[in-house]
Amino acid sequence: MRRNTTWLGVPAACLALSVMPHAARAQQSILLRYHPHPRAQMQTVVWSDLTSTISEQGSADSITIEAGALQSITQRLVEERGAFYLIEVMIDSTRARTRPLGGAWSDVEHPAQHVAARFLVDDRFRISDVEAVGEDTALIAEIQTMGGLAPGFEFVLPEEPIAVGESWTADIVFPLSTSSGLEGEEGVAESLPQQAEIIALSTFTLDSLVVRPTDTLAYVRIRGSFLPTTVTEAGEEAGGALDITGAFGGHMIWSTAWDAFVSGAVRTRATVRFQLGTPEAGMVTMVLSLDGSTRFQVRP
């Protein structure tokens, strides 16, 4: 499966950051390039929360569901292939739960348990190929969204060295989970695809660079908005396409001691409009509001 998009490498396996000594002191510039160390491996903890509110368009009545997940993810370098690197991402474990707003939490089974995918990337972290490890290819989208090379959003390394205060832009594919937590709502979950890929206009800014003898930290801010998107591959109960709008923002902290992004967070807000019902019984326009956040931390 060939791809020209790149999954953001926030907790990715050892992005190598080249900090130019004179530039770091005088101009506070850095050059980000992906050069993983031999046998590089790291483990990341990921926390995800999603609040989904569904209502009929124009109605004051609504249903709100909260969902959360805690995951442990291992990323390792498998091999170098010329100018590319093969990275394996394994979701070691997932604990998930849901509840109606203000209600009691209930644990739910999650399919992403001991599943893995491999990503072929270049030195700017652009993915050229994705493949499942094992026979379950259906979980590739789940791995990309929940674990991937980073939880929840993409990252494209800049072409040139970046100084503090400077930005670079990229059109990235933003994976959006549209049905999490709504499985118990009759007709709703069946109307929504499990995942939707949305093109996002994204801006990355180097907020600050803290130069230290043994560990330099780079703070990167992320902002983006979705291009107007229509998803035609809706669920079996949907009467038409999904119209999706939204925006996101986040931050990352890079550590040269770790040669990786060691922590970060992103928040996403999106609105999905779709038709529910049948032509015979009548169609209604539904509005799904999503407010999600993802945080990650590398384990010492």
Tab-separated table of C-alpha atoms in Angstrom:
chain	number	residue	atom	x	y	z
A	1	MET	CA	0.000	0.000	0.000
A	2	ARG	CA	1.803	3.084	-1.244
A	3	ARG	CA	1.275	6.426	0.439
A	4	ASN	CA	2.580	9.924	-0.077
A	5	THR	CA	1.384	11.201	3.279
A	6	THR	CA	3.243	11.089	6.582
A	7	TRP	CA	2.007	10.196	10.026
A	8	LEU	CA	3.242	12.697	12.599
A	9	GLY	CA	6.207	11.323	14.485
A	10	VAL	CA	5.520	12.852	17.883
A	11	PRO	CA	6.583	9.919	20.046
A	12	ALA	CA	8.338	8.437	17.020
A	13	ALA	CA	11.236	6.090	17.240
A	14	CYS	CA	14.195	8.392	17.727
A	15	LEU	CA	13.981	11.360	15.396
A	16	ALA	CA	17.544	12.601	15.164
A	17	LEU	CA	17.838	16.345	15.729
A	18	SER	CA	20.997	17.987	14.427
A	19	VAL	CA	21.688	21.077	16.520
A	20	MET	CA	24.329	23.216	14.851
A	21	PRO	CA	26.613	24.458	17.676
A	22	HIS	CA	27.240	28.026	16.477
A	23	ALA	CA	23.702	28.507	15.197
A	24	ALA	CA	22.222	27.177	18.435
A	25	ARG	CA	24.122	29.783	20.431
A	26	ALA	CA	23.879	32.745	18.094
A	27	GLN	CA	20.766	32.271	16.013
A	28	GLN	CA	18.940	29.550	17.955
A	29	SER	CA	18.566	27.455	14.776
A	30	ILE	CA	18.134	23.719	14.454
A	31	LEU	CA	17.998	21.245	11.610
A	32	LEU	CA	15.485	18.437	12.062
A	33	ARG	CA	16.319	15.235	10.250
A	34	TYR	CA	15.319	11.650	10.902
A	35	HIS	CA	18.401	9.472	11.493
A	36	PRO	CA	17.508	6.775	14.046
A	37	HIS	CA	20.264	5.117	16.011
A	38	PRO	CA	20.991	1.424	15.328
A	39	ARG	CA	18.639	-0.800	17.340
A	40	ALA	CA	16.724	2.295	18.455
A	41	GLN	CA	13.704	1.467	20.618
A	42	MET	CA	11.451	3.452	22.929
A	43	GLN	CA	8.211	2.998	24.827
A	44	THR	CA	5.511	5.650	25.047
A	45	VAL	CA	2.393	5.997	27.179
A	46	VAL	CA	-0.572	7.611	25.401
A	47	TRP	CA	-3.727	9.023	27.013
A	48	SER	CA	-6.712	9.770	24.766
A	49	ASP	CA	-10.047	11.356	25.672
A	50	LEU	CA	-13.010	12.059	23.403
A	51	THR	CA	-16.345	13.729	24.094
A	52	SER	CA	-18.985	13.097	21.415
A	53	THR	CA	-22.276	14.993	21.322
A	54	ILE	CA	-24.935	13.910	18.824
A	55	SER	CA	-28.146	15.806	18.057
A	56	GLU	CA	-30.654	16.372	15.307
A	57	GLN	CA	-29.933	19.600	13.470
A	58	GLY	CA	-32.045	22.399	14.942
A	59	SER	CA	-33.014	20.386	18.035
A	60	ALA	CA	-32.120	21.316	21.608
A	61	ASP	CA	-32.003	17.647	22.632
A	62	SER	CA	-28.656	15.869	22.485
A	63	ILE	CA	-26.760	12.828	23.739
A	64	THR	CA	-23.199	13.155	25.038
A	65	ILE	CA	-20.805	10.234	25.414
A	66	GLU	CA	-17.325	10.362	26.934
A	67	ALA	CA	-14.629	7.858	25.963
A	68	GLY	CA	-11.069	7.370	27.171
A	69	ALA	CA	-8.123	5.103	26.446
A	70	LEU	CA	-4.718	4.402	27.980
A	71	GLN	CA	-2.137	2.743	25.743
A	72	SER	CA	1.418	1.501	25.889
A	73	ILE	CA	3.253	1.695	22.556
A	74	THR	CA	6.687	0.380	21.589
A	75	GLN	CA	8.518	1.720	18.545
A	76	ARG	CA	11.732	0.267	17.157
A	77	LEU	CA	13.970	0.528	14.133
A	78	VAL	CA	13.830	-2.703	12.118
A	79	GLU	CA	16.365	-1.855	9.420
A	80	GLU	CA	17.729	0.775	7.065
A	81	ARG	CA	16.801	0.488	3.390
A	82	GLY	CA	19.045	2.858	1.498
A	83	ALA	CA	17.706	6.355	2.174
A	84	PHE	CA	14.709	4.945	4.074
A	85	TYR	CA	14.097	3.488	7.531
A	86	LEU	CA	11.684	0.699	8.405
A	87	ILE	CA	10.009	1.416	11.761
A	88	GLU	CA	7.793	-1.050	13.624
A	89	VAL	CA	5.088	0.297	15.927
A	90	MET	CA	3.546	-2.153	18.393
A	91	ILE	CA	0.494	-1.313	20.511
A	92	ASP	CA	1.358	-3.423	23.542
A	93	SER	CA	-1.850	-2.843	25.471
A	94	THR	CA	-5.006	-0.730	25.446
A	95	ARG	CA	-7.459	-0.020	28.257
A	96	ALA	CA	-10.609	1.741	27.095
A	97	ARG	CA	-13.791	2.926	28.799
A	98	THR	CA	-16.911	4.973	28.049
A	99	ARG	CA	-19.762	6.616	29.925
A	100	PRO	CA	-22.762	8.840	29.290
A	101	LEU	CA	-22.086	12.395	30.411
A	102	GLY	CA	-22.051	12.414	34.213
A	103	GLY	CA	-22.637	8.660	34.438
A	104	ALA	CA	-20.535	5.729	35.594
A	105	TRP	CA	-17.566	4.522	33.570
A	106	SER	CA	-17.758	1.125	31.862
A	107	ASP	CA	-14.741	-0.774	30.552
A	108	VAL	CA	-14.980	-1.756	26.893
A	109	GLU	CA	-13.003	-4.169	24.761
A	110	HIS	CA	-10.606	-2.564	22.322
A	111	PRO	CA	-9.258	-4.324	19.201
A	112	ALA	CA	-5.819	-2.695	19.427
A	113	GLN	CA	-4.089	-5.250	21.667
A	114	HIS	CA	-0.663	-6.622	20.697
A	115	VAL	CA	-0.998	-5.425	17.101
A	116	ALA	CA	1.723	-3.829	15.014
A	117	ALA	CA	2.415	-2.070	11.744
A	118	ARG	CA	5.590	-1.117	9.903
A	119	PHE	CA	6.237	2.281	8.356
A	120	LEU	CA	8.850	3.022	5.684
A	121	VAL	CA	9.984	6.634	6.100
A	122	ASP	CA	12.645	8.995	4.749
A	123	ASP	CA	14.793	11.511	6.630
A	124	ARG	CA	11.948	14.081	6.679
A	125	PHE	CA	9.595	11.482	8.116
A	126	ARG	CA	7.520	11.157	4.975
A	127	ILE	CA	5.933	7.720	4.740
A	128	SER	CA	6.175	5.839	1.465
A	129	ASP	CA	4.709	2.525	2.612
A	130	VAL	CA	2.641	1.062	5.470
A	131	GLU	CA	2.097	-2.628	6.127
A	132	ALA	CA	0.520	-4.712	8.865
A	133	VAL	CA	2.573	-7.172	10.905
A	134	GLY	CA	0.625	-10.417	10.794
A	135	GLU	CA	-2.652	-11.151	9.065
A	136	ASP	CA	-4.936	-8.485	10.541
A	137	THR	CA	-4.630	-5.683	7.980
A	138	ALA	CA	-7.933	-4.165	9.141
A	139	LEU	CA	-6.209	-2.640	12.172
A	140	ILE	CA	-3.703	-0.534	10.226
A	141	ALA	CA	-5.990	2.508	10.454
A	142	GLU	CA	-6.392	1.897	14.180
A	143	ILE	CA	-2.627	1.727	14.663
A	144	GLN	CA	-2.113	4.903	12.662
A	145	THR	CA	-4.760	6.796	14.597
A	146	MET	CA	-4.241	5.500	18.130
A	147	GLY	CA	-0.515	4.803	18.040
A	148	GLY	CA	1.050	5.225	14.674
A	149	LEU	CA	4.311	7.081	14.500
A	150	ALA	CA	2.563	9.510	16.793
A	151	PRO	CA	-0.820	9.571	18.459
A	152	GLY	CA	-3.481	11.526	16.697
A	153	PHE	CA	-1.765	13.811	14.226
A	154	GLU	CA	0.986	14.067	11.641
A	155	PHE	CA	4.341	15.764	11.442
A	156	VAL	CA	6.467	16.769	8.443
A	157	LEU	CA	10.055	17.797	9.091
A	158	PRO	CA	11.096	21.163	7.597
A	159	GLU	CA	13.392	21.354	4.591
A	160	GLU	CA	15.786	23.928	6.077
A	161	PRO	CA	17.201	24.778	9.527
A	162	ILE	CA	14.590	26.533	11.674
A	163	ALA	CA	15.259	29.482	13.990
A	164	VAL	CA	13.279	30.251	17.120
A	165	GLY	CA	10.059	32.012	16.136
A	166	GLU	CA	10.083	30.656	12.588
A	167	SER	CA	7.408	28.362	11.158
A	168	TRP	CA	6.926	25.862	8.376
A	169	THR	CA	3.717	24.580	6.840
A	170	ALA	CA	2.456	21.313	5.413
A	171	ASP	CA	-0.736	19.725	4.146
A	172	ILE	CA	-1.104	16.620	6.295
A	173	VAL	CA	-3.568	13.775	6.638
A	174	PHE	CA	-5.350	14.006	9.986
A	175	PRO	CA	-6.933	10.705	11.138
A	176	LEU	CA	-10.290	11.340	12.832
A	177	SER	CA	-12.177	8.729	14.837
A	178	THR	CA	-15.868	9.499	14.323
A	179	SER	CA	-17.676	6.679	16.119
A	180	SER	CA	-15.747	6.086	19.357
A	181	GLY	CA	-18.104	5.871	22.301
A	182	LEU	CA	-21.251	5.870	20.157
A	183	GLU	CA	-21.505	2.117	19.660
A	184	GLY	CA	-24.545	1.901	21.925
A	185	GLU	CA	-26.547	4.583	20.114
A	186	GLU	CA	-28.908	2.806	17.742
A	187	GLY	CA	-28.321	3.735	14.105
A	188	VAL	CA	-25.640	6.310	14.866
A	189	ALA	CA	-22.477	4.193	14.986
A	190	GLU	CA	-23.635	2.281	11.904
A	191	SER	CA	-23.908	5.582	10.043
A	192	LEU	CA	-20.321	6.603	10.677
A	193	PRO	CA	-17.047	5.186	9.384
A	194	GLN	CA	-14.661	4.037	12.095
A	195	GLN	CA	-11.995	6.384	10.734
A	196	ALA	CA	-11.975	9.316	8.338
A	197	GLU	CA	-8.842	10.798	6.803
A	198	ILE	CA	-8.985	14.577	6.503
A	199	ILE	CA	-6.534	16.923	4.804
A	200	ALA	CA	-5.410	19.615	7.246
A	201	LEU	CA	-3.544	22.861	6.603
A	202	SER	CA	-0.956	22.818	9.383
A	203	THR	CA	1.598	25.276	10.738
A	204	PHE	CA	4.518	24.218	12.944
A	205	THR	CA	6.419	26.855	14.954
A	206	LEU	CA	9.643	26.558	16.923
A	207	ASP	CA	8.651	28.395	20.094
A	208	SER	CA	11.924	28.065	21.988
A	209	LEU	CA	15.218	26.221	22.103
A	210	VAL	CA	16.881	25.530	25.448
A	211	VAL	CA	20.558	24.686	24.885
A	212	ARG	CA	22.173	22.663	27.688
A	213	PRO	CA	25.431	20.688	27.867
A	214	THR	CA	23.823	17.262	27.967
A	215	ASP	CA	20.231	17.774	26.815
A	216	THR	CA	18.907	20.449	24.436
A	217	LEU	CA	15.125	20.888	24.381
A	218	ALA	CA	13.172	22.164	21.376
A	219	TYR	CA	9.572	23.300	21.926
A	220	VAL	CA	7.375	23.018	18.820
A	221	ARG	CA	3.824	24.390	18.555
A	222	ILE	CA	1.245	23.003	16.099
A	223	ARG	CA	-1.863	24.695	14.701
A	224	GLY	CA	-4.126	23.552	11.899
A	225	SER	CA	-7.573	23.511	10.358
A	226	PHE	CA	-9.347	20.964	8.211
A	227	LEU	CA	-10.044	21.645	4.583
A	228	PRO	CA	-13.784	21.317	3.877
A	229	THR	CA	-14.124	17.550	3.619
A	230	THR	CA	-16.849	15.250	2.350
A	231	VAL	CA	-16.537	11.547	3.150
A	232	THR	CA	-18.627	9.464	0.778
A	233	GLU	CA	-17.809	6.079	2.349
A	234	ALA	CA	-20.269	6.432	5.204
A	235	GLY	CA	-21.749	3.595	7.204
A	236	GLU	CA	-24.491	1.293	6.032
A	237	GLU	CA	-27.265	3.262	7.765
A	238	ALA	CA	-26.180	6.661	6.450
A	239	GLY	CA	-28.271	8.338	3.803
A	240	GLY	CA	-25.390	10.234	2.218
A	241	ALA	CA	-21.951	11.679	2.646
A	242	LEU	CA	-20.408	13.112	5.798
A	243	ASP	CA	-19.438	16.784	5.852
A	244	ILE	CA	-16.553	17.438	8.252
A	245	THR	CA	-15.068	20.703	9.534
A	246	GLY	CA	-12.717	21.395	12.429
A	247	ALA	CA	-9.362	22.510	13.792
A	248	PHE	CA	-6.604	21.304	16.117
A	249	GLY	CA	-3.659	22.571	18.114
A	250	GLY	CA	-0.855	21.052	20.102
A	251	HIS	CA	2.759	21.111	21.210
A	252	MET	CA	5.786	18.812	21.401
A	253	ILE	CA	9.051	18.786	23.353
A	254	TRP	CA	12.167	17.376	21.715
A	255	SER	CA	15.087	16.101	23.801
A	256	THR	CA	18.550	15.608	22.307
A	257	ALA	CA	19.443	13.304	25.197
A	258	TRP	CA	16.635	10.976	24.111
A	259	ASP	CA	16.931	11.789	20.381
A	260	ALA	CA	13.128	11.879	20.348
A	261	PHE	CA	10.040	13.906	21.139
A	262	VAL	CA	9.568	12.989	24.779
A	263	SER	CA	6.165	14.536	25.497
A	264	GLY	CA	3.353	16.403	23.827
A	265	ALA	CA	-0.364	16.974	23.528
A	266	VAL	CA	-2.943	17.826	20.881
A	267	ARG	CA	-6.571	18.891	21.082
A	268	THR	CA	-9.025	18.456	18.220
A	269	ARG	CA	-12.476	19.901	17.716
A	270	ALA	CA	-14.579	18.794	14.766
A	271	THR	CA	-18.165	18.851	13.541
A	272	VAL	CA	-19.636	16.071	11.401
A	273	ARG	CA	-22.975	16.438	9.598
A	274	PHE	CA	-24.706	13.428	8.054
A	275	GLN	CA	-28.110	12.031	7.090
A	276	LEU	CA	-29.777	9.351	9.210
A	277	GLY	CA	-32.729	7.195	8.204
A	278	THR	CA	-34.105	5.800	4.949
A	279	PRO	CA	-35.823	7.434	1.974
A	280	GLU	CA	-38.974	5.477	2.788
A	281	ALA	CA	-39.128	6.442	6.475
A	282	GLY	CA	-37.657	9.896	6.034
A	283	MET	CA	-34.216	11.399	6.502
A	284	VAL	CA	-32.981	13.732	9.219
A	285	THR	CA	-29.750	15.716	9.383
A	286	MET	CA	-27.630	14.814	12.389
A	287	VAL	CA	-24.804	16.865	13.891
A	288	LEU	CA	-21.933	15.152	15.704
A	289	SER	CA	-19.588	17.395	17.704
A	290	LEU	CA	-16.218	15.907	18.669
A	291	ASP	CA	-13.843	17.304	21.290
A	292	GLY	CA	-10.787	15.114	21.726
A	293	SER	CA	-7.374	15.335	23.326
A	294	THR	CA	-4.299	13.122	23.165
A	295	ARG	CA	-1.238	13.285	25.435
A	296	PHE	CA	1.931	11.222	25.352
A	297	GLN	CA	5.015	10.722	27.485
A	298	VAL	CA	8.112	8.617	26.837
A	299	ARG	CA	8.819	6.124	29.591
A	300	PRO	CA	12.244	6.543	31.259
